[in-house]
Each structure stands twice: as structure tokens, then as C-alpha cells.
Short mmCIF file of C-alpha atoms in Angstrom, two decimals:
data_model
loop_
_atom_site.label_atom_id
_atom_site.label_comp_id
_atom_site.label_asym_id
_atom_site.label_seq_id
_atom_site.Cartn_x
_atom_site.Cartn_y
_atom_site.Cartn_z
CA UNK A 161 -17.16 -31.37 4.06
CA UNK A 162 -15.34 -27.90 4.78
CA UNK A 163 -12.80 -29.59 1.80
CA UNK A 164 -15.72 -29.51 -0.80
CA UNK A 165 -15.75 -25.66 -0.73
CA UNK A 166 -15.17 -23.38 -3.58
CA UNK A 167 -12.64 -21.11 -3.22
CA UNK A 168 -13.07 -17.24 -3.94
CA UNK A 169 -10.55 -14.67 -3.67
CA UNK A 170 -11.05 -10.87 -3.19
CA UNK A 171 -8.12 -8.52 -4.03
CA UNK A 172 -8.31 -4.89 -2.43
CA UNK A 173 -5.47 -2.18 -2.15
CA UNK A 174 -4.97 -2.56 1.63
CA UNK A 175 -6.25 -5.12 4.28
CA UNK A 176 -4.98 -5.90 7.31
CA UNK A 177 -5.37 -4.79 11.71
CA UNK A 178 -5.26 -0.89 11.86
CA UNK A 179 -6.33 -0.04 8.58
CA UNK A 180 -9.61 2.41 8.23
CA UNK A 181 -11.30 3.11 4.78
CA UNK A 182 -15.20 2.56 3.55
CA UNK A 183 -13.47 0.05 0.67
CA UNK A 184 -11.31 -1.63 2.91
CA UNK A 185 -14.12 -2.22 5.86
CA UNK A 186 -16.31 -3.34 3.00
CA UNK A 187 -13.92 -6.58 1.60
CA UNK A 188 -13.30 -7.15 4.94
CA UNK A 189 -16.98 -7.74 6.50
CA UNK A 190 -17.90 -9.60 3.02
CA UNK A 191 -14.90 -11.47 3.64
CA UNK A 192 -15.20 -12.73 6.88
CA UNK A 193 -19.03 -13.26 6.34
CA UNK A 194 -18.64 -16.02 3.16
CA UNK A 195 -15.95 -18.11 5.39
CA UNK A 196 -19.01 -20.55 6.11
CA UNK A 197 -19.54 -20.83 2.51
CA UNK A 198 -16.80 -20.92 0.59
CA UNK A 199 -12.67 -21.09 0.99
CA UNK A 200 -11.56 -17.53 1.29
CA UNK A 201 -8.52 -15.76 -0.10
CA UNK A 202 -7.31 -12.13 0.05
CA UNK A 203 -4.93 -10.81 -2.59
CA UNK A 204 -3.63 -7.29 -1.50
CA UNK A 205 -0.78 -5.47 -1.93
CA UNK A 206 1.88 -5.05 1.17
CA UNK A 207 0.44 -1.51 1.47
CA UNK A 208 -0.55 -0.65 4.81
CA UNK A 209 -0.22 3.02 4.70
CA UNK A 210 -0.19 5.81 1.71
CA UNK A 211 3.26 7.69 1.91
CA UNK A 212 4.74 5.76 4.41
CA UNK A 213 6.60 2.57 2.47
CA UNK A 214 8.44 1.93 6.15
CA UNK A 215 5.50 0.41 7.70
CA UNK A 216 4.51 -2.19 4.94
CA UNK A 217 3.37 -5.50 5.60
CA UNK A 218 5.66 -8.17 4.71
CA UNK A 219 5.47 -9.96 1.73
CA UNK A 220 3.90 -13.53 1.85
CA UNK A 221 0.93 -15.11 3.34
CA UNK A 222 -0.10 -15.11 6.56
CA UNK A 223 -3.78 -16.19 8.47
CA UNK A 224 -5.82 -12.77 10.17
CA UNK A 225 -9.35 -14.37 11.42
CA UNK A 226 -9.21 -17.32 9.97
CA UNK A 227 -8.78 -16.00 6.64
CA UNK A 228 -5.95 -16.59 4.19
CA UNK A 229 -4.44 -13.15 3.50
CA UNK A 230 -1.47 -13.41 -0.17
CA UNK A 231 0.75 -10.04 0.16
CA UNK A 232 2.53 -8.89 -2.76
CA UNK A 233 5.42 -6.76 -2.70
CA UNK A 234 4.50 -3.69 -4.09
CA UNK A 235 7.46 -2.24 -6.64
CA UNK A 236 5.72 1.16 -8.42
CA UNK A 237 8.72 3.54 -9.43
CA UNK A 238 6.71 6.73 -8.38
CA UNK A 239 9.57 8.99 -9.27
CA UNK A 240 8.30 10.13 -12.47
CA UNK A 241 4.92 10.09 -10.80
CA UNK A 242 3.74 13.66 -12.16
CA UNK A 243 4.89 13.25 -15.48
CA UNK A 244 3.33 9.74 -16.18
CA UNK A 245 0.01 11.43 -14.65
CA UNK A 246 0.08 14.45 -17.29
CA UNK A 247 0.70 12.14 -19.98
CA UNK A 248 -1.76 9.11 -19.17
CA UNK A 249 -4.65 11.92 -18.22
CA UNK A 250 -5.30 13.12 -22.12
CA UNK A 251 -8.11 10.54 -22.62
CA UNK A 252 -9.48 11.00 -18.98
CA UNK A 253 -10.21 14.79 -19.94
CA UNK A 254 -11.63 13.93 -23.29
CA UNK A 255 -14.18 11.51 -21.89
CA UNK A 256 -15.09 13.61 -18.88
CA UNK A 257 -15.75 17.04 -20.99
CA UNK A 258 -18.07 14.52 -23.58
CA UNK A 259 -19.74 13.98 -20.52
CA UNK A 260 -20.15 16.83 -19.34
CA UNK A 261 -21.32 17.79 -22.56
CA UNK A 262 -23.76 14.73 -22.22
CA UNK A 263 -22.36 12.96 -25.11
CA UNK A 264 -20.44 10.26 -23.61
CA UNK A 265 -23.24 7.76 -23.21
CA UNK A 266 -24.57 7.86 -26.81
CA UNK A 267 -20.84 7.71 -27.53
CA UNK A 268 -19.91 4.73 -25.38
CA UNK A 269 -23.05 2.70 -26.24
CA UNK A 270 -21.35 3.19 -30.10
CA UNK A 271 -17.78 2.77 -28.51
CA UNK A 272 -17.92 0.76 -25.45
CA UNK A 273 -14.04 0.06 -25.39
CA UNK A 274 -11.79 2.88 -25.49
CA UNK A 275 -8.35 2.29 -26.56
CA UNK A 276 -7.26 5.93 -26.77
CA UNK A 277 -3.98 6.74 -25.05
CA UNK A 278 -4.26 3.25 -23.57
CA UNK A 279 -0.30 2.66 -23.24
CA UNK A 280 0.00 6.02 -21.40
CA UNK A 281 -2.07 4.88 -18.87
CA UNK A 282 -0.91 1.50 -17.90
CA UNK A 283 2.70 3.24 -17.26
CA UNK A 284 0.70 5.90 -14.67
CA UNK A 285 -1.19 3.10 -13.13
CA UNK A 286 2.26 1.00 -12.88
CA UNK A 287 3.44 4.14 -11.12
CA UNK A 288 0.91 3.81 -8.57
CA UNK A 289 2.50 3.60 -5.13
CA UNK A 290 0.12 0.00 -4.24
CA UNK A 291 1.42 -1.36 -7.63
CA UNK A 292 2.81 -4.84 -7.58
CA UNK A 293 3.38 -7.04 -10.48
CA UNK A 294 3.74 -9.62 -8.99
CA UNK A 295 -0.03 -9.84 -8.02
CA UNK A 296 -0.70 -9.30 -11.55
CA UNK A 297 1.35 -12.07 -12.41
CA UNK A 298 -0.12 -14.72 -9.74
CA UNK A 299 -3.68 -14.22 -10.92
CA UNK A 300 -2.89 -14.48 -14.33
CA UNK A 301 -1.31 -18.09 -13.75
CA UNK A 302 -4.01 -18.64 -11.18
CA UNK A 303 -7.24 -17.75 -12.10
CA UNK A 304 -8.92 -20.82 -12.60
CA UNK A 305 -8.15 -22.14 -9.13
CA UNK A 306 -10.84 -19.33 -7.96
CA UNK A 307 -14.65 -19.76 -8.48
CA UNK A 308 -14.64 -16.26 -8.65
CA UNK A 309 -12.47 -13.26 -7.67
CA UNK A 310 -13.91 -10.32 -6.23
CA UNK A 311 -12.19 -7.27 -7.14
CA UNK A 312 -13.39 -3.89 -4.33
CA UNK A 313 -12.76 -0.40 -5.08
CA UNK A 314 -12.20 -0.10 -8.79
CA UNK A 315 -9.66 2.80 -9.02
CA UNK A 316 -6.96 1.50 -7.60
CA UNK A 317 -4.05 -1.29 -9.87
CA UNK A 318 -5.47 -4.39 -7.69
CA UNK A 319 -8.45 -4.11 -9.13
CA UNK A 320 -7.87 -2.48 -12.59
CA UNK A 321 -5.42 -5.58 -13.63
CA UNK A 322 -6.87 -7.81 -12.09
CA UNK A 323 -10.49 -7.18 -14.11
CA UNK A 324 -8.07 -7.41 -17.17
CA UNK A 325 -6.64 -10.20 -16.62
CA UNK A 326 -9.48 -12.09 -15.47
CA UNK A 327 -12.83 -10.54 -16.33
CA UNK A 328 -15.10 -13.75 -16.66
CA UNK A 329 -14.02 -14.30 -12.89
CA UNK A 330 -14.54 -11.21 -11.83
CA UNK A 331 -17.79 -10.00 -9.83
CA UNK A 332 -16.23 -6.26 -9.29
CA UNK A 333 -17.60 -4.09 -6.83
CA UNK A 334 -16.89 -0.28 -7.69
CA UNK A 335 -17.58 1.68 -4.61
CA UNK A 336 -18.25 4.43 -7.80
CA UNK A 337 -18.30 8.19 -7.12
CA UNK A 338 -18.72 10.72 -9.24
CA UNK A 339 -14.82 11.33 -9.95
CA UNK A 340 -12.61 12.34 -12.67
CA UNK A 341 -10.69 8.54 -12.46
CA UNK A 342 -13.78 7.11 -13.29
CA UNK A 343 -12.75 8.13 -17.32
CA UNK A 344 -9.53 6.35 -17.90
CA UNK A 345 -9.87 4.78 -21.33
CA UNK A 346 -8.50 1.95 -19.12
CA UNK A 347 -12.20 1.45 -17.19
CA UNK A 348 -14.11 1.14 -20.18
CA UNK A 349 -12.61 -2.56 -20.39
CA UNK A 350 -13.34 -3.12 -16.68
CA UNK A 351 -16.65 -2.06 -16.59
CA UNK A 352 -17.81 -3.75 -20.04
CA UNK A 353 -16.24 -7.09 -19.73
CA UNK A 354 -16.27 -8.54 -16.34
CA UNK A 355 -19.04 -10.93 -15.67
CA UNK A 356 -21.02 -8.96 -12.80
CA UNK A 357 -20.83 -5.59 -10.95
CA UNK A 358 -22.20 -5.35 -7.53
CA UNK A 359 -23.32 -1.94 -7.23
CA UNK A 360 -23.72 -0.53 -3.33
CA UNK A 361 -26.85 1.79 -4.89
CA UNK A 362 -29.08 2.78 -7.46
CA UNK A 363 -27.32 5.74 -7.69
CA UNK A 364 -24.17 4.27 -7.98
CA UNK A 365 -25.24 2.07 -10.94
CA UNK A 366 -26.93 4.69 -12.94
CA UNK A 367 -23.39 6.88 -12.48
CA UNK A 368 -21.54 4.16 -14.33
CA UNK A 369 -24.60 3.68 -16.92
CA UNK A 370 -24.08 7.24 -17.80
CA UNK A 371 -20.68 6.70 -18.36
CA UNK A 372 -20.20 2.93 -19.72
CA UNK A 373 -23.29 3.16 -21.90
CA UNK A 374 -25.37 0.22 -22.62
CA UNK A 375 -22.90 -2.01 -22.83
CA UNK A 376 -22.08 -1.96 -19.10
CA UNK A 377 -21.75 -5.69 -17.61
CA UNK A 378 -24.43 -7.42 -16.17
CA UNK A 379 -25.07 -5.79 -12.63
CA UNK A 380 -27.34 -6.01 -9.85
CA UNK A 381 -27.59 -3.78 -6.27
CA UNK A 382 -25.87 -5.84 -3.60
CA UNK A 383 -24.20 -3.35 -1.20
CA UNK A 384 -23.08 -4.46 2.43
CA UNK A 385 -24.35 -4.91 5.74
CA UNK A 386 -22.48 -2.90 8.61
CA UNK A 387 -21.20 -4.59 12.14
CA UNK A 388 -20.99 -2.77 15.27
CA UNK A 389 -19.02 -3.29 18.13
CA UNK A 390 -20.45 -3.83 21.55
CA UNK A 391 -20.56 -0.14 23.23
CA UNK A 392 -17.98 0.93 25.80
CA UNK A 393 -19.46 2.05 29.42
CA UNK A 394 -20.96 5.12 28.49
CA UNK A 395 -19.50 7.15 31.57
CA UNK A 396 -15.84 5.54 30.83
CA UNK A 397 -16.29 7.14 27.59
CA UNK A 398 -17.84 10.73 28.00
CA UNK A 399 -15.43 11.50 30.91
CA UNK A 400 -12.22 10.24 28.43
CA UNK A 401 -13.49 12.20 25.55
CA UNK A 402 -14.95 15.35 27.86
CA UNK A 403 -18.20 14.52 25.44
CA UNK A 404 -20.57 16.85 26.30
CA UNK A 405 -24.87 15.83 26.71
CA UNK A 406 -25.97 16.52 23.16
CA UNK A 407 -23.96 16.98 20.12
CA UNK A 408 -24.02 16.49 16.69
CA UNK A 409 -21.11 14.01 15.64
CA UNK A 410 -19.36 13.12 12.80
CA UNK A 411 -16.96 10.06 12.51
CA UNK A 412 -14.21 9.28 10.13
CA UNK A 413 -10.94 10.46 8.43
CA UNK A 414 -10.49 13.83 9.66
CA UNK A 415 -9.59 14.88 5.84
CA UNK A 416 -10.74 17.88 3.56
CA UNK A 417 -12.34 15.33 1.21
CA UNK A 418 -14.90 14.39 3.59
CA UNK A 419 -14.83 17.32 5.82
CA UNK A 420 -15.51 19.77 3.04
CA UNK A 421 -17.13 22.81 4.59
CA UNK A 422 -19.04 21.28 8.03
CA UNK A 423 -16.94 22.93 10.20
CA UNK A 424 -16.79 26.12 9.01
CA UNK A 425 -20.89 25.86 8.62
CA UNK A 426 -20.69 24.82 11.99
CA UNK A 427 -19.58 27.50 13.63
CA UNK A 428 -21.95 29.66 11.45
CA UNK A 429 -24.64 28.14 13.23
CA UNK A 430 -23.04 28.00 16.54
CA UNK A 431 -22.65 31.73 16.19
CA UNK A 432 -25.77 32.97 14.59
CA UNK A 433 -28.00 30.72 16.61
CA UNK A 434 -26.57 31.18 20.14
CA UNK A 435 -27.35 26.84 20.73
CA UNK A 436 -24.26 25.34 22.76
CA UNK A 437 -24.71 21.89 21.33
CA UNK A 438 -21.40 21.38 19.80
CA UNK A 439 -19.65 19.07 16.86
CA UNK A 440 -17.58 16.23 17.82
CA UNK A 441 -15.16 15.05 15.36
CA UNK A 442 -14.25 11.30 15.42
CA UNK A 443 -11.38 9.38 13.56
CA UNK A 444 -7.71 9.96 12.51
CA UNK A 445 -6.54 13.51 11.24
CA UNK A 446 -4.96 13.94 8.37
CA UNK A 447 -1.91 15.55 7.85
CA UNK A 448 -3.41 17.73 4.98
CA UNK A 449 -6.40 19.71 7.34
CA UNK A 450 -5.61 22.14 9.74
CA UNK A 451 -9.09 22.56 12.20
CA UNK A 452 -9.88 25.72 14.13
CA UNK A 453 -9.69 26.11 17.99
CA UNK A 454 -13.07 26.57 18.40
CA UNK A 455 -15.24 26.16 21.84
CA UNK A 456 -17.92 24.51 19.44
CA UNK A 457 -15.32 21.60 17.67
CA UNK A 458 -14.34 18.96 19.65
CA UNK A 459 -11.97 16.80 17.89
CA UNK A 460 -11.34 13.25 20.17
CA UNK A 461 -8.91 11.22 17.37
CA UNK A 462 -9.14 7.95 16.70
CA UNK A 463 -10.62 5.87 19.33
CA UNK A 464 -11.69 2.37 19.62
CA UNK A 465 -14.67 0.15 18.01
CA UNK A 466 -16.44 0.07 21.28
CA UNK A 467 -15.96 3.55 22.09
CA UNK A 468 -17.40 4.64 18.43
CA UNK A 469 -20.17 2.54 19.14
CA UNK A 470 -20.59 4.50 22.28
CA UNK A 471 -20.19 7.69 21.03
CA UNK A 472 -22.43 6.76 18.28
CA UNK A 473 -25.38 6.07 20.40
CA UNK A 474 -25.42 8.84 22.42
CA UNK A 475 -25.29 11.66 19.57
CA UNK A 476 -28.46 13.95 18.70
CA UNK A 477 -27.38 13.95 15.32
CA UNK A 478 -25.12 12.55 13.16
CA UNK A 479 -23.50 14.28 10.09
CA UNK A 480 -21.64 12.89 6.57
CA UNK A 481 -20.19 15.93 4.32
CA UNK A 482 -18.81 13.95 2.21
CA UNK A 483 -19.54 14.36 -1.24
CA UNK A 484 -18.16 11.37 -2.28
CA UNK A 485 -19.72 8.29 -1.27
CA UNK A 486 -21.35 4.69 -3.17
CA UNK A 487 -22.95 3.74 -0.20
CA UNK A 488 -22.18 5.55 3.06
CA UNK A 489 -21.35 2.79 5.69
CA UNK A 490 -21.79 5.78 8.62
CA UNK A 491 -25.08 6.70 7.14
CA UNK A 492 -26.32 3.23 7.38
CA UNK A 493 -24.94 3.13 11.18
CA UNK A 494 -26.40 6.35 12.52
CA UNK A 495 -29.77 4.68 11.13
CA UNK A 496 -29.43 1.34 12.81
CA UNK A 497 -28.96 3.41 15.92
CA UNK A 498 -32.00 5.62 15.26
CA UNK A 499 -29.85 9.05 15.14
CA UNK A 500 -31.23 11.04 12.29
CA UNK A 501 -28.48 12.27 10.03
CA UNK A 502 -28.12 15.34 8.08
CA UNK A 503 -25.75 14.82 4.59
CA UNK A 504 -24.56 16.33 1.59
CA UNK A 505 -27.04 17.47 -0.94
CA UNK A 506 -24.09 17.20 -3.80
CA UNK A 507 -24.12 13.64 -2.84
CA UNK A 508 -26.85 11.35 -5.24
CA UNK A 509 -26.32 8.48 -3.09
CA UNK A 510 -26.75 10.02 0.27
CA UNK A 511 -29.99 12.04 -0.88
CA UNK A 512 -31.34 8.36 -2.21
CA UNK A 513 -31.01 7.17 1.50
CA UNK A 514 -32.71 10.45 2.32
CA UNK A 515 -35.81 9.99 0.05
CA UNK A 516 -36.26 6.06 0.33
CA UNK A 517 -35.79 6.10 4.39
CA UNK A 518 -37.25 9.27 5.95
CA UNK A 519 -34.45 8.79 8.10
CA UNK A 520 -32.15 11.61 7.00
CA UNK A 521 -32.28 15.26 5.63
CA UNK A 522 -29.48 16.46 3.15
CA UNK A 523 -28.46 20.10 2.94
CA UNK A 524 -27.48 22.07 -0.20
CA UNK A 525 -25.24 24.92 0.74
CA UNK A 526 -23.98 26.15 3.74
CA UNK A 527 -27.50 28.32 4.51
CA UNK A 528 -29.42 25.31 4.15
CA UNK A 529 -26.89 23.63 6.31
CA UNK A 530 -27.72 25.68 9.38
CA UNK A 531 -30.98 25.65 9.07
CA UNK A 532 -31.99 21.90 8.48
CA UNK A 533 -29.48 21.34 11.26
CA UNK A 534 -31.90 24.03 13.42
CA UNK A 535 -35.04 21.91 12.59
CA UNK A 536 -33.09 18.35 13.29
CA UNK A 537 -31.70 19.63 17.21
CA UNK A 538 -35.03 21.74 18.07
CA UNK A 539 -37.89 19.99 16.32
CA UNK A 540 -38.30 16.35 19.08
CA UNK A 541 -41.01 15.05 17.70
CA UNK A 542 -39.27 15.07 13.87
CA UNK A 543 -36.04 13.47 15.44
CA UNK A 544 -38.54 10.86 17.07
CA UNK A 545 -40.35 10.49 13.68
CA UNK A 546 -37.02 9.92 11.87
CA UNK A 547 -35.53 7.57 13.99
CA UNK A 548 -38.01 4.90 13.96
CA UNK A 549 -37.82 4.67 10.29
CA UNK A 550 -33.78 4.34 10.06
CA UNK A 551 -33.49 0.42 11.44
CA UNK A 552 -36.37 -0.75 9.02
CA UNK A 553 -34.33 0.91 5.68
CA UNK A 554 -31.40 -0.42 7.27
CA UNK A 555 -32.50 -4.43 7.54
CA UNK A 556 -34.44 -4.04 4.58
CA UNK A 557 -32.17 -3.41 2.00
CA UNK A 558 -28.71 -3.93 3.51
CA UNK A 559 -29.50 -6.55 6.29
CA UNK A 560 -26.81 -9.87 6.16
CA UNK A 561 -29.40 -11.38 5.70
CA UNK A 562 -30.34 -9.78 2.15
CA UNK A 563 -26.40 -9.37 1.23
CA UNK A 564 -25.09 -12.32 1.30
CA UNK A 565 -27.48 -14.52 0.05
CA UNK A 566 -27.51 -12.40 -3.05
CA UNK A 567 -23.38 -12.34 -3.65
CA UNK A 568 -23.57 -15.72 -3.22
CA UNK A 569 -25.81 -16.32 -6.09
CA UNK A 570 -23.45 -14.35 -7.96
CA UNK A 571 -20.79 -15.77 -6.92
CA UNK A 572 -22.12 -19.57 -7.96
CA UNK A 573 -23.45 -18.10 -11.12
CA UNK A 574 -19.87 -16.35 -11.83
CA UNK A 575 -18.68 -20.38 -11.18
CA UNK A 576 -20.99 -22.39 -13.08
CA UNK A 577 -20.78 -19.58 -16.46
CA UNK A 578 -16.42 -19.87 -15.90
CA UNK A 579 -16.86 -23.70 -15.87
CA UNK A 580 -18.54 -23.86 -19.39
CA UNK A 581 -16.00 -21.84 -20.89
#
């Protein structure tokens, strides 16, 4: 029976053990949850880590979980890097001031397919340092094998060729923010012709209506659901860690992008409100931040998926600064744990989750940082209130049991529509 399966493919810029991004956790988790359903393939590049072409994967396939993983070697000649950038960004800058100026969309809906300094761009994106050809190449001769391909993350050359070469296969899902990339004349062909977008939020879709116009493919809110590890012993954990009884916590890449000011408004409040609770600071650190020695910041590294889990359910509050987010896959687990979370007012998709779960507050400058955080760590009954509403949002709306069944309609649809062609 298992032979009878369709097979779908998903193509991403990294995959593999050890690798930590939203994107990349995303493919992954729909990944492994469609191996009852269908034959699955991953087509990434042998990128492991940015910067550090020493530690690639090797080329070639190879199974992780059951799951067939196709590495292509990635060949981008990045030494004319800057240059190809200036060059292929003229367009970019045109479409982002017309929307800024809010005349994009009645613009696009006229002109959904940009052309303009087209040529430029594909020799920046071909500089790309996850660029390989080769992948390129393979699903252009290979396309119809798949029911569907599933491009995730749509910024980076897996994705952008691959919707090129194969659009009426192609069920992309964006993980959008509200980012200068997201005005290459390049994306206008993406995110008009490919058969279906699966858009993590509301928010995230009406970002790329404003921008695509009303010619934007067919799309629909799928999102994903989030997995979570079995919880180290508690004790094992706080003693390793020195964690101290309440604290508000934030977890991921220790990076300025999704740091932006929370630890400077931090210590604001540590200082002007006398509390001792301090910030703990989980996940990798970044080369590019330098953080303060500060009695209030404890910073434990990376740690394990059993120790997060931990750490995660014994935190008074959680915290996402990020500005940048199509879905917020920490969000979603500090709600499925019942920790209220405090986030980023600059953030549309993060103050969505606020208003449609009670389960969250978002702040909108660094005053208003210190003293929603003041209400969240002193008011009980509020934090009580809040945290019985974040597990119903949760299962509601990004439950397995609501994702899947809805990318797999797509996915058959995506097949039956590429069959009549």
C-alpha cells in the first residue's frame, strides 16, 4: 500500500541535526508529520551553517528519520557579493518607496509581474552563499515526479527558483515579514504564479496582499503546529543553569534581530522598580551581539530540547522582541504551557495572537515595556486569567489536527489541477 503514495518534496535553505531557525523547524515538523500520507523528499542545499562553508553537509542523499533528505552542492561565487547587491537592489527600492507611498498595490493589481532590473537580480541571488544550481537544475528535469513541491521561507534561492521553475507545483509557504527583500521584482513572479500560498497568519497574508495586489495566488491560512520535548527533571535543570524561582525568559538566537532592545528595557525595569525577578536568555549567541554583565541577565546558551521544555514551564513570563515574525513558533509554545507572554507591538502578527487569544500583551516602546511587564509579574489573578486562554488558541487554530488535514487538501488539490495540465 505504502507504494501507492504520492510523493511530495519540500526544498528549504538548510535541514539537517543541529540546525535552529523558525523556517527550518517549520519544514521539518510538516515534514515528518505527512510521512503517513505521502512519500517524502527534502531538497536543500549542503548549507549547514551561514559563514562557515567548512562544516557543510556532503553532497548526495542520505535518510534522517525516515525521511529522504537530496543535498546539493552549493557553488555561489560571493566574491563580488556587495557589488551584485547594489546593482540588483534598484527595483527593490523603487517598489518599497511606492509602498511606502501606498501606491504599490493599485500599481501591482495593474502590474502584477515586474520585470524591472530582473537580470540584475538573478546574478545577486546566484551570489547567494546557499546557491546551488544544481538543485535548480534537478527540479527542472524533475518536477513532474512530485505531486507537489513545497517551497518554505521565500527569500532565500531554494525557494525563489524553485517557484520559477515550477509554479503549478508549488504550494509556497512564505514565513513573510515585513522586510525590504520582500520587493525584488523577482517575487512578484513567485507570489502571482504558484498554485497556493500557505500563509502562517492573517497578518501575514494581508502583508503580501498589500504588496502583490489582487493578483496574488490563491492562498489560504495553514500555519503549523509546534512539538515539545518531554521536560528534563526540573531540579537537574535549575541547579545546571543556576535558574533562579521566577523569571521572565526568552528563548532563541541570541541575535540583535530578535533581541532588539529587551535587554536594555530590562534592566530599566530591574532598576527603576527594585523587583529581583530576572531575564533568562536561552539559545545560541551570535557572534554579532555583545550582552551586558548584568546581575538581572542570565544568559544559559544553547541547551537541550528537554531542558527548553523545562525551562519553559517553569517561567512567569515569557518574552518575543522580535519584530519580525509570520507566525511566532515560541509564542504559540509559551501558550500551550499557559505562560502569558509579553511581545513586540511593531510586530502585526504577534499583536493578532494578542487580540484573538487573551493570552498575551504586546508593548510599544520601551516605557510601555516596563510597565505591561509590571502588571504581567505583580497582577496573579491576570497571569491566571491569561493562561487558561493560551492552550484553547493554541489547539484551535494551529492544533495537528487542524494543520495537516488542511495542507493535505492542498496538497491533493495542487496534484489533481498539475495532472490536467
Amino acid at each position: 500500500m505504502s507504494d501507492m503514495k504520492k510523493t511530495i518534496a519540500f526544498t528549504i535553505f538548510r535541514y539537517g541535526e543541529g540546525i535552529f531557525g523558525g523556517a527550518e523547524a517549520h519544514c521539518r515538523m510538516l515534514a515528518e508529520r505527512l510521512t503517513p500520507y505521502y512519500r517524502i523528499e527534502i531538497l536543500p542545499p549542503t548549507l549547514r551553517h551561514p559563514g562557515c562553508p567548512e562544516q557543510d553537509f556532503p553532497e548526495g542523499e542520505s535518510l534522517e528519520n525516515g525521511i529522504l533528505v537530496r543535498r546539493f552542492r552549493t557553488e555561489a561565487d560571493t566574491t563580488h557579493y556587495n557589488e551584485l547587491r547594489r546593482a540588483g537592489n534598484r527595483a527593490r527600492r523603487l517598489r518599497y518607496r511606492l509602498d511606502q507611498l501606498r501606491l504599490l498595490t493599485p500599481l501591482a493589481s495593474l502590474h502584477p509581474v515586474w520585470h524591472l532590473n530582473e537580470e540584475a537580480e538573478r546574478h545577486f541571488f546566484a551570489c547567494h552563499e546557499e546557491y546551488a544550481p544544481s538543485l535548480v537544475e534537478y527540479v527542472r528535469r524533475h518536477k513532474q515526479e512530485y505531486a507537489a513541491i513545497i517551497p518554505v521561507c521565500f527569500y532565500y534561492t531554494s525557494t525563489l527558483f524553485t517557484a520559477i521553475e515550477a509554479p503549478g507545483k508549488c504550494i509556497l509557504i512564505p514565513t513573510a515579514h515585513p522586510q525590504k527583500q520582500l520587493y525584488f521584482s523577482l517575487f512578484t513572479q513567485v507570489f502571482t504564479r504558484v498554485a497556493h500560498i500557505a500563509f502562517n497568519t492573517a497578518a501575514e497574508r494581508r502583508l503580501c496582499q498589500r504588496v502583490f495586489g489582487r493578483h496574488l495566488s490563491p492562498s489560504s491560512i495553514v500555519g503549523v503546529g509546534i512539538e515539545q520535548e518531554k521536560p528534563a527533571p526540573w531540579s537537574a535543570v535549575r541547579e545546571r543553569y543556576h535558574l533562579p524561582e521566577r523569571y521572565v525568559l526568552y528563548v532563541g538566537r541570541l541575535h540583535p534581530l530578535k533581541l532588539c532592545n529587551v535587554v536594555s528595557d530590562f534592566i530599566r525595569y530591574h532598576e527603576e522598580s527594585g523587583d529581583a525577578t530576572k531575564l533568562v536568555l536561552v539559545g545560541p549567541v551570535s557572534p554579532e551581539i555583545t550582552l551586558p554583565d548584568h546581575p538581572a541577565i542570565l544568559t544559559t546558551g544553547a541547551v537541550s530540547e528537554a531542558e527548553k521544555s523545562a525551562i519553559i514551564r517553569h517561567a512567569t513570563v515569557m518574552v518575543n522582541p522580535s519584530k519580525m515574525e509570520s507566525l511566532s513558533l515560541l509564542l504559540l509554545e509559551a501558550l500551550e504551557n499557559r505562560i502569558p507572554m509579553l511581545v513586540n507591538g511593531e510586530c502585526e502578527v504577534m499583536k493578532d495572537h494578542c487580540r484573538l487569544s487573551g493570552a498575551a500583551l504586546w508593548y510599544d516602546n520601551s516605557r510601555d515595556f516596563c510597565e505591561k511587564l509590571r502588571r504581567l509579574l505583580t497582577d496573579e489573578k491576570l497571569r491566571s486569567e491569561m493562561s487558561e486562554k493560551g492552550p484553547t488558541y493554541v489547539h484551535e487554530n494551529y492544533g495537528w489536527e487542524v494543520v495537516i488535514p488542511k495542507l493535505r487538501t492542498l496538497i491533493e488539490e495542487v496534484a489533481a489541477s498539475s495532472q490536467d495540465r
